[in-house]
């Protein structure tokens, strides 16, 4: 899903490097130049890129967990095929991103173990519950829609292996998004019961979707390493506005209402009121909207969300249950070269 | 309707006691989308042996688009500097950020020799970024005619374009029914 959004790391900016090399590197990337693994790069660029790819990879495989749980409960064969393909794609995105991160210097095994022991994080939006099929529809439409916006800008970043991976991933995200749109339209042109299911799920996912792009920009955002070194090419607030401009009018056109919601500790909505700030500014072309609940965002990111424990537990369960498979492969291994 | 998933694993926080997995070797995968295309680098993967790498490559790099042939090579074999007399497969990355593309073959006595021949025969005066070469015998090939890569059943359900038409129809229907609703509002008030 999103790599850059809400990675909470202490970012270093390359001080300590040879100033001449650093200046040449920065001039190169700022002019649109690309970096390949064997090129010189500041150590801080390498480690930030590694953490970005690792966080992104973690998010792909954790994001597939709530969806994977719905495969057996898909409403019909067509949806089941598509959801199975989506889950396969997401895990595949994880596999490609772990390769990118691994080549930057951390073993895949260490990454998988750090994820299940809570040493590293994944995208915050997967800590929310997915109680109905309509949640699957909203994830594919809103969260994959947000991911395309974000990854579309990441594909213009500076690190060759990462941008090649983004291009391949985005092609598949386009399917996830279109399939999501198809499912949302199906519900919204269905019975009153279907429409209510869709509205309830939309209420649960609108907040996490606009929080998806991460915290507010800092005043010095453009000077910070991720932007300065062109790992990111758009800021969190820019992307959030772009997302609202695209999805708010589309949601309303289907008949969905954009609400500001209060939630209980299970992530279920207890109170929903129409967003009072939602209106189009004719001059700028931007839609106004109520910001996500940032206190909730930080509470969830620190591990106290409705599903944090459950997601990590399922990932850990899979890792532990898969041990015999890895052993069988390794012990029955023939030589790796011919 | 709220239903529960079938698996509810226990929430555990104690030490991990599963074994660590030793790093699997990395393989480079090249795909050829149609007969007239050159094999192009699709990405890499980690697998314990050539057979697992081939299965993994087919499933992972052969399923995103139509694909008629794949080549798989051990990353270490692209780097080794041992002299090896063979026909080398040559790949050029023209610019940073690009994928390596197969440009042709050369008979050579070593990697160095192969890359020199690549420059004289396939690059010429053009600018390029990096060259990869691999002895032909170290390359594992999967031919889509003999060993299926892209499935022959309808796979439009896993492509964005498989949804464009139906999504359009649904939008049209929703918009049209809204217009009808608006129009009928007046009817409902009075006479009907
Ligand atoms: Fe993904
Ligand atoms: Fe996706």
PDB file of N, CA and C in Angstrom, chain A residues 138-233:
ATOM      1  N   UNK A 138     -15.116  -1.460   0.086  1.00  0.00           N
ATOM      2  CA  UNK A 138     -14.583  -0.125   0.387  1.00  0.00           C
ATOM      3  C   UNK A 138     -13.059  -0.125   0.431  1.00  0.00           C
ATOM      4  N   UNK A 139     -12.460  -1.196   0.953  1.00  0.00           N
ATOM      5  CA  UNK A 139     -10.989  -1.274   0.965  1.00  0.00           C
ATOM      6  C   UNK A 139     -10.480  -1.215  -0.473  1.00  0.00           C
ATOM      7  N   UNK A 140     -11.084  -2.017  -1.348  1.00  0.00           N
ATOM      8  CA  UNK A 140     -10.594  -2.070  -2.736  1.00  0.00           C
ATOM      9  C   UNK A 140     -10.792  -0.722  -3.438  1.00  0.00           C
ATOM     10  N   UNK A 141     -11.903  -0.061  -3.151  1.00  0.00           N
ATOM     11  CA  UNK A 141     -12.174   1.209  -3.832  1.00  0.00           C
ATOM     12  C   UNK A 141     -11.361   2.351  -3.216  1.00  0.00           C
ATOM     13  N   UNK A 142     -11.495   2.531  -1.886  1.00  0.00           N
ATOM     14  CA  UNK A 142     -10.861   3.696  -1.244  1.00  0.00           C
ATOM     15  C   UNK A 142      -9.380   3.486  -0.949  1.00  0.00           C
ATOM     16  N   UNK A 143      -9.051   2.364  -0.317  1.00  0.00           N
ATOM     17  CA  UNK A 143      -7.650   2.178   0.099  1.00  0.00           C
ATOM     18  C   UNK A 143      -6.764   1.895  -1.125  1.00  0.00           C
ATOM     19  N   UNK A 144      -7.228   1.036  -2.030  1.00  0.00           N
ATOM     20  CA  UNK A 144      -6.432   0.825  -3.244  1.00  0.00           C
ATOM     21  C   UNK A 144      -6.425   2.082  -4.111  1.00  0.00           C
ATOM     22  N   UNK A 145      -7.526   2.825  -4.081  1.00  0.00           N
ATOM     23  CA  UNK A 145      -7.567   4.107  -4.805  1.00  0.00           C
ATOM     24  C   UNK A 145      -6.543   5.079  -4.238  1.00  0.00           C
ATOM     25  N   UNK A 146      -6.449   5.127  -2.910  1.00  0.00           N
ATOM     26  CA  UNK A 146      -5.460   5.996  -2.254  1.00  0.00           C
ATOM     27  C   UNK A 146      -4.049   5.499  -2.573  1.00  0.00           C
ATOM     28  N   UNK A 147      -3.894   4.181  -2.582  1.00  0.00           N
ATOM     29  CA  UNK A 147      -2.569   3.600  -2.860  1.00  0.00           C
ATOM     30  C   UNK A 147      -2.108   3.953  -4.273  1.00  0.00           C
ATOM     31  N   UNK A 148      -3.026   3.933  -5.242  1.00  0.00           N
ATOM     32  CA  UNK A 148      -2.641   4.274  -6.616  1.00  0.00           C
ATOM     33  C   UNK A 148      -2.164   5.721  -6.694  1.00  0.00           C
ATOM     34  N   UNK A 149      -2.912   6.615  -6.033  1.00  0.00           N
ATOM     35  CA  UNK A 149      -2.511   8.027  -6.034  1.00  0.00           C
ATOM     36  C   UNK A 149      -1.102   8.196  -5.472  1.00  0.00           C
ATOM     37  N   UNK A 150      -0.890   7.543  -4.320  1.00  0.00           N
ATOM     38  CA  UNK A 150       0.397   7.660  -3.655  1.00  0.00           C
ATOM     39  C   UNK A 150       1.514   7.008  -4.471  1.00  0.00           C
ATOM     40  N   UNK A 151       1.261   5.775  -4.908  1.00  0.00           N
ATOM     41  CA  UNK A 151       2.306   5.033  -5.626  1.00  0.00           C
ATOM     42  C   UNK A 151       2.574   5.611  -7.011  1.00  0.00           C
ATOM     43  N   UNK A 152       1.557   6.277  -7.560  1.00  0.00           N
ATOM     44  CA  UNK A 152       1.761   6.956  -8.835  1.00  0.00           C
ATOM     45  C   UNK A 152       2.855   8.009  -8.708  1.00  0.00           C
ATOM     46  N   UNK A 153       2.889   8.681  -7.545  1.00  0.00           N
ATOM     47  CA  UNK A 153       3.944   9.690  -7.350  1.00  0.00           C
ATOM     48  C   UNK A 153       5.262   9.015  -6.960  1.00  0.00           C
ATOM     49  N   UNK A 154       5.158   7.896  -6.225  1.00  0.00           N
ATOM     50  CA  UNK A 154       6.390   7.188  -5.844  1.00  0.00           C
ATOM     51  C   UNK A 154       7.110   6.622  -7.067  1.00  0.00           C
ATOM     52  N   UNK A 155       6.337   6.327  -8.122  1.00  0.00           N
ATOM     53  CA  UNK A 155       6.925   5.783  -9.353  1.00  0.00           C
ATOM     54  C   UNK A 155       7.789   6.819 -10.064  1.00  0.00           C
ATOM     55  N   UNK A 156       7.734   8.078  -9.611  1.00  0.00           N
ATOM     56  CA  UNK A 156       8.622   9.099 -10.174  1.00  0.00           C
ATOM     57  C   UNK A 156       9.747   9.449  -9.215  1.00  0.00           C
ATOM     58  N   UNK A 157      10.006   8.542  -8.292  1.00  0.00           N
ATOM     59  CA  UNK A 157      11.068   8.754  -7.320  1.00  0.00           C
ATOM     60  C   UNK A 157      12.447   8.574  -7.932  1.00  0.00           C
ATOM     61  N   UNK A 158      13.460   8.446  -7.064  1.00  0.00           N
ATOM     62  CA  UNK A 158      14.838   8.459  -7.558  1.00  0.00           C
ATOM     63  C   UNK A 158      15.525   7.104  -7.535  1.00  0.00           C
ATOM     64  N   UNK A 159      14.951   6.095  -6.881  1.00  0.00           N
ATOM     65  CA  UNK A 159      15.662   4.817  -6.759  1.00  0.00           C
ATOM     66  C   UNK A 159      15.141   3.809  -7.783  1.00  0.00           C
ATOM     67  N   UNK A 160      15.993   3.445  -8.738  1.00  0.00           N
ATOM     68  CA  UNK A 160      15.614   2.591  -9.863  1.00  0.00           C
ATOM     69  C   UNK A 160      14.815   1.340  -9.497  1.00  0.00           C
ATOM     70  N   UNK A 161      15.370   0.462  -8.628  1.00  0.00           N
ATOM     71  CA  UNK A 161      14.642  -0.785  -8.331  1.00  0.00           C
ATOM     72  C   UNK A 161      13.259  -0.531  -7.740  1.00  0.00           C
ATOM     73  N   UNK A 162      13.132   0.528  -6.939  1.00  0.00           N
ATOM     74  CA  UNK A 162      11.850   0.824  -6.297  1.00  0.00           C
ATOM     75  C   UNK A 162      10.842   1.348  -7.320  1.00  0.00           C
ATOM     76  N   UNK A 163      11.275   2.214  -8.222  1.00  0.00           N
ATOM     77  CA  UNK A 163      10.307   2.761  -9.185  1.00  0.00           C
ATOM     78  C   UNK A 163       9.887   1.708 -10.216  1.00  0.00           C
ATOM     79  N   UNK A 164      10.797   0.804 -10.553  1.00  0.00           N
ATOM     80  CA  UNK A 164      10.396  -0.284 -11.471  1.00  0.00           C
ATOM     81  C   UNK A 164       9.319  -1.140 -10.803  1.00  0.00           C
ATOM     82  N   UNK A 165       9.523  -1.388  -9.509  1.00  0.00           N
ATOM     83  CA  UNK A 165       8.535  -2.179  -8.756  1.00  0.00           C
ATOM     84  C   UNK A 165       7.203  -1.432  -8.679  1.00  0.00           C
ATOM     85  N   UNK A 166       7.262  -0.115  -8.455  1.00  0.00           N
ATOM     86  CA  UNK A 166       6.021   0.676  -8.386  1.00  0.00           C
ATOM     87  C   UNK A 166       5.229   0.560  -9.690  1.00  0.00           C
ATOM     88  N   UNK A 167       5.939   0.603 -10.824  1.00  0.00           N
ATOM     89  CA  UNK A 167       5.216   0.559 -12.104  1.00  0.00           C
ATOM     90  C   UNK A 167       4.473  -0.754 -12.262  1.00  0.00           C
ATOM     91  N   UNK A 168       5.130  -1.849 -11.918  1.00  0.00           N
ATOM     92  CA  UNK A 168       4.469  -3.143 -12.017  1.00  0.00           C
ATOM     93  C   UNK A 168       3.287  -3.211 -11.035  1.00  0.00           C
ATOM     94  N   UNK A 169       3.519  -2.746  -9.807  1.00  0.00           N
ATOM     95  CA  UNK A 169       2.484  -2.807  -8.777  1.00  0.00           C
ATOM     96  C   UNK A 169       1.260  -1.980  -9.184  1.00  0.00           C
ATOM     97  N   UNK A 170       1.504  -0.794  -9.723  1.00  0.00           N
ATOM     98  CA  UNK A 170       0.390   0.096 -10.037  1.00  0.00           C
ATOM     99  C   UNK A 170      -0.552  -0.488 -11.082  1.00  0.00           C
ATOM    100  N   UNK A 171       0.014  -1.278 -11.987  1.00  0.00           N
ATOM    101  CA  UNK A 171      -0.822  -1.931 -12.987  1.00  0.00           C
ATOM    102  C   UNK A 171      -1.840  -2.852 -12.305  1.00  0.00           C
ATOM    103  N   UNK A 172      -1.363  -3.549 -11.276  1.00  0.00           N
ATOM    104  CA  UNK A 172      -2.260  -4.453 -10.558  1.00  0.00           C
ATOM    105  C   UNK A 172      -3.205  -3.698  -9.633  1.00  0.00           C
ATOM    106  N   UNK A 173      -2.710  -2.598  -9.059  1.00  0.00           N
ATOM    107  CA  UNK A 173      -3.599  -1.793  -8.209  1.00  0.00           C
ATOM    108  C   UNK A 173      -4.775  -1.262  -9.032  1.00  0.00           C
ATOM    109  N   UNK A 174      -4.529  -1.006 -10.297  1.00  0.00           N
ATOM    110  CA  UNK A 174      -5.601  -0.498 -11.155  1.00  0.00           C
ATOM    111  C   UNK A 174      -6.739  -1.522 -11.234  1.00  0.00           C
ATOM    112  N   UNK A 175      -6.377  -2.795 -11.316  1.00  0.00           N
ATOM    113  CA  UNK A 175      -7.416  -3.842 -11.276  1.00  0.00           C
ATOM    114  C   UNK A 175      -8.129  -3.844  -9.928  1.00  0.00           C
ATOM    115  N   UNK A 176      -7.370  -3.753  -8.833  1.00  0.00           N
ATOM    116  CA  UNK A 176      -8.005  -3.778  -7.498  1.00  0.00           C
ATOM    117  C   UNK A 176      -9.006  -2.634  -7.367  1.00  0.00           C
ATOM    118  N   UNK A 177      -8.578  -1.470  -7.821  1.00  0.00           N
ATOM    119  CA  UNK A 177      -9.412  -0.284  -7.711  1.00  0.00           C
ATOM    120  C   UNK A 177     -10.680  -0.402  -8.561  1.00  0.00           C
ATOM    121  N   UNK A 178     -10.519  -0.838  -9.809  1.00  0.00           N
ATOM    122  CA  UNK A 178     -11.684  -0.959 -10.708  1.00  0.00           C
ATOM    123  C   UNK A 178     -12.658  -2.006 -10.179  1.00  0.00           C
ATOM    124  N   UNK A 179     -12.105  -3.097  -9.688  1.00  0.00           N
ATOM    125  CA  UNK A 179     -12.952  -4.134  -9.113  1.00  0.00           C
ATOM    126  C   UNK A 179     -13.695  -3.578  -7.893  1.00  0.00           C
ATOM    127  N   UNK A 180     -12.985  -2.776  -7.083  1.00  0.00           N
ATOM    128  CA  UNK A 180     -13.618  -2.152  -5.921  1.00  0.00           C
ATOM    129  C   UNK A 180     -14.747  -1.224  -6.348  1.00  0.00           C
ATOM    130  N   UNK A 181     -14.480  -0.427  -7.378  1.00  0.00           N
ATOM    131  CA  UNK A 181     -15.489   0.512  -7.866  1.00  0.00           C
ATOM    132  C   UNK A 181     -16.717  -0.261  -8.352  1.00  0.00           C
ATOM    133  N   UNK A 182     -16.465  -1.350  -9.071  1.00  0.00           N
ATOM    134  CA  UNK A 182     -17.559  -2.184  -9.567  1.00  0.00           C
ATOM    135  C   UNK A 182     -18.398  -2.715  -8.389  1.00  0.00           C
ATOM    136  N   UNK A 183     -17.724  -3.155  -7.325  1.00  0.00           N
ATOM    137  CA  UNK A 183     -18.450  -3.718  -6.185  1.00  0.00           C
ATOM    138  C   UNK A 183     -19.246  -2.644  -5.444  1.00  0.00           C
ATOM    139  N   UNK A 184     -18.653  -1.446  -5.299  1.00  0.00           N
ATOM    140  CA  UNK A 184     -19.371  -0.361  -4.613  1.00  0.00           C
ATOM    141  C   UNK A 184     -20.601   0.041  -5.435  1.00  0.00           C
ATOM    142  N   UNK A 185     -20.432   0.133  -6.745  1.00  0.00           N
ATOM    143  CA  UNK A 185     -21.571   0.499  -7.601  1.00  0.00           C
ATOM    144  C   UNK A 185     -22.657  -0.571  -7.553  1.00  0.00           C
ATOM    145  N   UNK A 186     -22.234  -1.825  -7.460  1.00  0.00           N
ATOM    146  CA  UNK A 186     -23.219  -2.911  -7.348  1.00  0.00           C
ATOM    147  C   UNK A 186     -24.067  -2.733  -6.093  1.00  0.00           C
ATOM    148  N   UNK A 187     -23.377  -2.480  -4.969  1.00  0.00           N
ATOM    149  CA  UNK A 187     -24.126  -2.291  -3.720  1.00  0.00           C
ATOM    150  C   UNK A 187     -25.025  -1.064  -3.805  1.00  0.00           C
ATOM    151  N   UNK A 188     -24.492   0.031  -4.336  1.00  0.00           N
ATOM    152  CA  UNK A 188     -25.242   1.286  -4.351  1.00  0.00           C
ATOM    153  C   UNK A 188     -26.349   1.304  -5.401  1.00  0.00           C
ATOM    154  N   UNK A 189     -26.370   0.328  -6.291  1.00  0.00           N
ATOM    155  CA  UNK A 189     -27.531   0.255  -7.182  1.00  0.00           C
ATOM    156  C   UNK A 189     -28.408  -0.931  -6.801  1.00  0.00           C
ATOM    157  N   UNK A 190     -28.195  -1.441  -5.590  1.00  0.00           N
ATOM    158  CA  UNK A 190     -28.951  -2.603  -5.134  1.00  0.00           C
ATOM    159  C   UNK A 190     -30.114  -2.254  -4.218  1.00  0.00           C
ATOM    160  N   UNK A 191     -30.395  -3.167  -3.292  1.00  0.00           N
ATOM    161  CA  UNK A 191     -31.523  -2.994  -2.371  1.00  0.00           C
ATOM    162  C   UNK A 191     -31.172  -1.997  -1.274  1.00  0.00           C
ATOM    163  N   UNK A 192     -32.192  -1.601  -0.495  1.00  0.00           N
ATOM    164  CA  UNK A 192     -31.946  -0.696   0.636  1.00  0.00           C
ATOM    165  C   UNK A 192     -30.949  -1.327   1.609  1.00  0.00           C
ATOM    166  N   UNK A 193     -31.059  -2.627   1.785  1.00  0.00           N
ATOM    167  CA  UNK A 193     -30.157  -3.332   2.698  1.00  0.00           C
ATOM    168  C   UNK A 193     -28.709  -3.239   2.210  1.00  0.00           C
ATOM    169  N   UNK A 194     -28.523  -3.428   0.907  1.00  0.00           N
ATOM    170  CA  UNK A 194     -27.166  -3.323   0.347  1.00  0.00           C
ATOM    171  C   UNK A 194     -26.619  -1.908   0.494  1.00  0.00           C
ATOM    172  N   UNK A 195     -27.496  -0.931   0.244  1.00  0.00           N
ATOM    173  CA  UNK A 195     -27.050   0.461   0.351  1.00  0.00           C
ATOM    174  C   UNK A 195     -26.636   0.787   1.783  1.00  0.00           C
ATOM    175  N   UNK A 196     -27.372   0.244   2.738  1.00  0.00           N
ATOM    176  CA  UNK A 196     -27.038   0.516   4.138  1.00  0.00           C
ATOM    177  C   UNK A 196     -25.705  -0.138   4.502  1.00  0.00           C
ATOM    178  N   UNK A 197     -25.519  -1.368   4.019  1.00  0.00           N
ATOM    179  CA  UNK A 197     -24.233  -2.051   4.249  1.00  0.00           C
ATOM    180  C   UNK A 197     -23.078  -1.200   3.729  1.00  0.00           C
ATOM    181  N   UNK A 198     -23.281  -0.667   2.506  1.00  0.00           N
ATOM    182  CA  UNK A 198     -22.230   0.136   1.879  1.00  0.00           C
ATOM    183  C   UNK A 198     -21.976   1.400   2.692  1.00  0.00           C
ATOM    184  N   UNK A 199     -23.066   2.076   3.121  1.00  0.00           N
ATOM    185  CA  UNK A 199     -22.901   3.313   3.892  1.00  0.00           C
ATOM    186  C   UNK A 199     -22.179   3.034   5.211  1.00  0.00           C
ATOM    187  N   UNK A 200     -22.554   1.957   5.892  1.00  0.00           N
ATOM    188  CA  UNK A 200     -21.909   1.635   7.177  1.00  0.00           C
ATOM    189  C   UNK A 200     -20.414   1.380   6.983  1.00  0.00           C
ATOM    190  N   UNK A 201     -20.084   0.638   5.922  1.00  0.00           N
ATOM    191  CA  UNK A 201     -18.669   0.347   5.666  1.00  0.00           C
ATOM    192  C   UNK A 201     -17.938   1.619   5.253  1.00  0.00           C
ATOM    193  N   UNK A 202     -18.621   2.445   4.455  1.00  0.00           N
ATOM    194  CA  UNK A 202     -18.009   3.717   4.036  1.00  0.00           C
ATOM    195  C   UNK A 202     -17.687   4.570   5.268  1.00  0.00           C
ATOM    196  N   UNK A 203     -18.605   4.601   6.238  1.00  0.00           N
ATOM    197  CA  UNK A 203     -18.363   5.361   7.474  1.00  0.00           C
ATOM    198  C   UNK A 203     -17.119   4.839   8.201  1.00  0.00           C
ATOM    199  N   UNK A 204     -16.934   3.510   8.168  1.00  0.00           N
ATOM    200  CA  UNK A 204     -15.751   2.953   8.839  1.00  0.00           C
ATOM    201  C   UNK A 204     -14.466   3.287   8.091  1.00  0.00           C
ATOM    202  N   UNK A 205     -14.516   3.399   6.746  1.00  0.00           N
ATOM    203  CA  UNK A 205     -13.282   3.512   5.950  1.00  0.00           C
ATOM    204  C   UNK A 205     -12.925   4.909   5.465  1.00  0.00           C
ATOM    205  N   UNK A 206     -13.867   5.862   5.494  1.00  0.00           N
ATOM    206  CA  UNK A 206     -13.527   7.203   5.006  1.00  0.00           C
ATOM    207  C   UNK A 206     -12.400   7.823   5.841  1.00  0.00           C
ATOM    208  N   UNK A 207     -12.526   7.713   7.172  1.00  0.00           N
ATOM    209  CA  UNK A 207     -11.500   8.271   8.065  1.00  0.00           C
ATOM    210  C   UNK A 207     -10.118   7.667   7.797  1.00  0.00           C
ATOM    211  N   UNK A 208      -9.999   6.313   7.900  1.00  0.00           N
ATOM    212  CA  UNK A 208      -8.693   5.699   7.596  1.00  0.00           C
ATOM    213  C   UNK A 208      -8.176   6.016   6.187  1.00  0.00           C
ATOM    214  N   UNK A 209      -9.094   6.252   5.225  1.00  0.00           N
ATOM    215  CA  UNK A 209      -8.633   6.553   3.865  1.00  0.00           C
ATOM    216  C   UNK A 209      -7.982   7.927   3.771  1.00  0.00           C
ATOM    217  N   UNK A 210      -8.571   8.914   4.460  1.00  0.00           N
ATOM    218  CA  UNK A 210      -7.935  10.238   4.353  1.00  0.00           C
ATOM    219  C   UNK A 210      -6.728  10.333   5.296  1.00  0.00           C
ATOM    220  N   UNK A 211      -6.696   9.458   6.314  1.00  0.00           N
ATOM    221  CA  UNK A 211      -5.505   9.412   7.176  1.00  0.00           C
ATOM    222  C   UNK A 211      -4.393   8.606   6.494  1.00  0.00           C
ATOM    223  N   UNK A 212      -4.765   7.858   5.455  1.00  0.00           N
ATOM    224  CA  UNK A 212      -3.840   6.970   4.738  1.00  0.00           C
ATOM    225  C   UNK A 212      -2.543   7.672   4.333  1.00  0.00           C
ATOM    226  N   UNK A 213      -2.679   8.960   3.943  1.00  0.00           N
ATOM    227  CA  UNK A 213      -1.520   9.676   3.392  1.00  0.00           C
ATOM    228  C   UNK A 213      -0.546  10.142   4.465  1.00  0.00           C
ATOM    229  N   UNK A 214      -0.887   9.853   5.734  1.00  0.00           N
ATOM    230  CA  UNK A 214       0.029  10.178   6.810  1.00  0.00           C
ATOM    231  C   UNK A 214      -0.221  11.548   7.394  1.00  0.00           C
ATOM    232  N   UNK A 215       0.556  11.904   8.440  1.00  0.00           N
ATOM    233  CA  UNK A 215       0.323  13.144   9.179  1.00  0.00           C
ATOM    234  C   UNK A 215       0.477  14.395   8.316  1.00  0.00           C
ATOM    235  N   UNK A 216       0.049  15.522   8.884  1.00  0.00           N
ATOM    236  CA  UNK A 216       0.199  16.816   8.209  1.00  0.00           C
ATOM    237  C   UNK A 216       1.647  17.074   7.812  1.00  0.00           C
ATOM    238  N   UNK A 217       1.819  17.795   6.712  1.00  0.00           N
ATOM    239  CA  UNK A 217       3.154  18.215   6.292  1.00  0.00           C
ATOM    240  C   UNK A 217       3.759  19.110   7.362  1.00  0.00           C
ATOM    241  N   UNK A 218       5.057  19.004   7.506  1.00  0.00           N
ATOM    242  CA  UNK A 218       5.738  19.952   8.398  1.00  0.00           C
ATOM    243  C   UNK A 218       6.089  21.190   7.578  1.00  0.00           C
ATOM    244  N   UNK A 219       6.359  22.306   8.283  1.00  0.00           N
ATOM    245  CA  UNK A 219       6.694  23.536   7.535  1.00  0.00           C
ATOM    246  C   UNK A 219       7.930  23.332   6.643  1.00  0.00           C
ATOM    247  N   UNK A 220       8.864  22.478   7.092  1.00  0.00           N
ATOM    248  CA  UNK A 220      10.092  22.291   6.304  1.00  0.00           C
ATOM    249  C   UNK A 220      10.032  21.025   5.448  1.00  0.00           C
ATOM    250  N   UNK A 221       8.816  20.585   5.119  1.00  0.00           N
ATOM    251  CA  UNK A 221       8.622  19.304   4.431  1.00  0.00           C
ATOM    252  C   UNK A 221       9.547  19.118   3.221  1.00  0.00           C
ATOM    253  N   UNK A 222       9.652  20.166   2.399  1.00  0.00           N
ATOM    254  CA  UNK A 222      10.396  20.014   1.145  1.00  0.00           C
ATOM    255  C   UNK A 222      11.904  19.900   1.363  1.00  0.00           C
ATOM    256  N   UNK A 223      12.338  20.316   2.554  1.00  0.00           N
ATOM    257  CA  UNK A 223      13.779  20.244   2.862  1.00  0.00           C
ATOM    258  C   UNK A 223      14.155  18.914   3.491  1.00  0.00           C
ATOM    259  N   UNK A 224      13.154  18.115   3.859  1.00  0.00           N
ATOM    260  CA  UNK A 224      13.451  16.867   4.561  1.00  0.00           C
ATOM    261  C   UNK A 224      13.932  15.821   3.553  1.00  0.00           C
ATOM    262  N   UNK A 225      14.760  14.851   4.028  1.00  0.00           N
ATOM    263  CA  UNK A 225      15.411  13.929   3.095  1.00  0.00           C
ATOM    264  C   UNK A 225      14.482  13.245   2.099  1.00  0.00           C
ATOM    265  N   UNK A 226      13.316  12.761   2.540  1.00  0.00           N
ATOM    266  CA  UNK A 226      12.471  11.995   1.620  1.00  0.00           C
ATOM    267  C   UNK A 226      12.085  12.814   0.393  1.00  0.00           C
ATOM    268  N   UNK A 227      11.820  14.108   0.586  1.00  0.00           N
ATOM    269  CA  UNK A 227      11.452  14.973  -0.536  1.00  0.00           C
ATOM    270  C   UNK A 227      12.699  15.481  -1.254  1.00  0.00           C
ATOM    271  N   UNK A 228      13.689  15.867  -0.477  1.00  0.00           N
ATOM    272  CA  UNK A 228      14.909  16.442  -1.043  1.00  0.00           C
ATOM    273  C   UNK A 228      15.605  15.420  -1.953  1.00  0.00           C
ATOM    274  N   UNK A 229      15.579  14.157  -1.531  1.00  0.00           N
ATOM    275  CA  UNK A 229      16.233  13.101  -2.317  1.00  0.00           C
ATOM    276  C   UNK A 229      15.263  12.416  -3.278  1.00  0.00           C
ATOM    277  N   UNK A 230      14.093  12.998  -3.416  1.00  0.00           N
ATOM    278  CA  UNK A 230      13.087  12.521  -4.355  1.00  0.00           C
ATOM    279  C   UNK A 230      12.691  11.054  -4.172  1.00  0.00           C
ATOM    280  N   UNK A 231      12.604  10.620  -2.902  1.00  0.00           N
ATOM    281  CA  UNK A 231      12.017   9.298  -2.664  1.00  0.00           C
ATOM    282  C   UNK A 231      10.508   9.467  -2.737  1.00  0.00           C
ATOM    283  N   UNK A 232      10.052  10.615  -2.242  1.00  0.00           N
ATOM    284  CA  UNK A 232       8.656  11.017  -2.386  1.00  0.00           C
ATOM    285  C   UNK A 232       8.628  12.211  -3.332  1.00  0.00           C
ATOM    286  N   UNK A 233       7.578  12.298  -4.143  1.00  0.00           N
ATOM    287  CA  UNK A 233       7.515  13.453  -5.050  1.00  0.00           C
ATOM    288  C   UNK A 233       6.256  14.282  -4.814  1.00  0.00           C
TER     289      UNK A 233
END
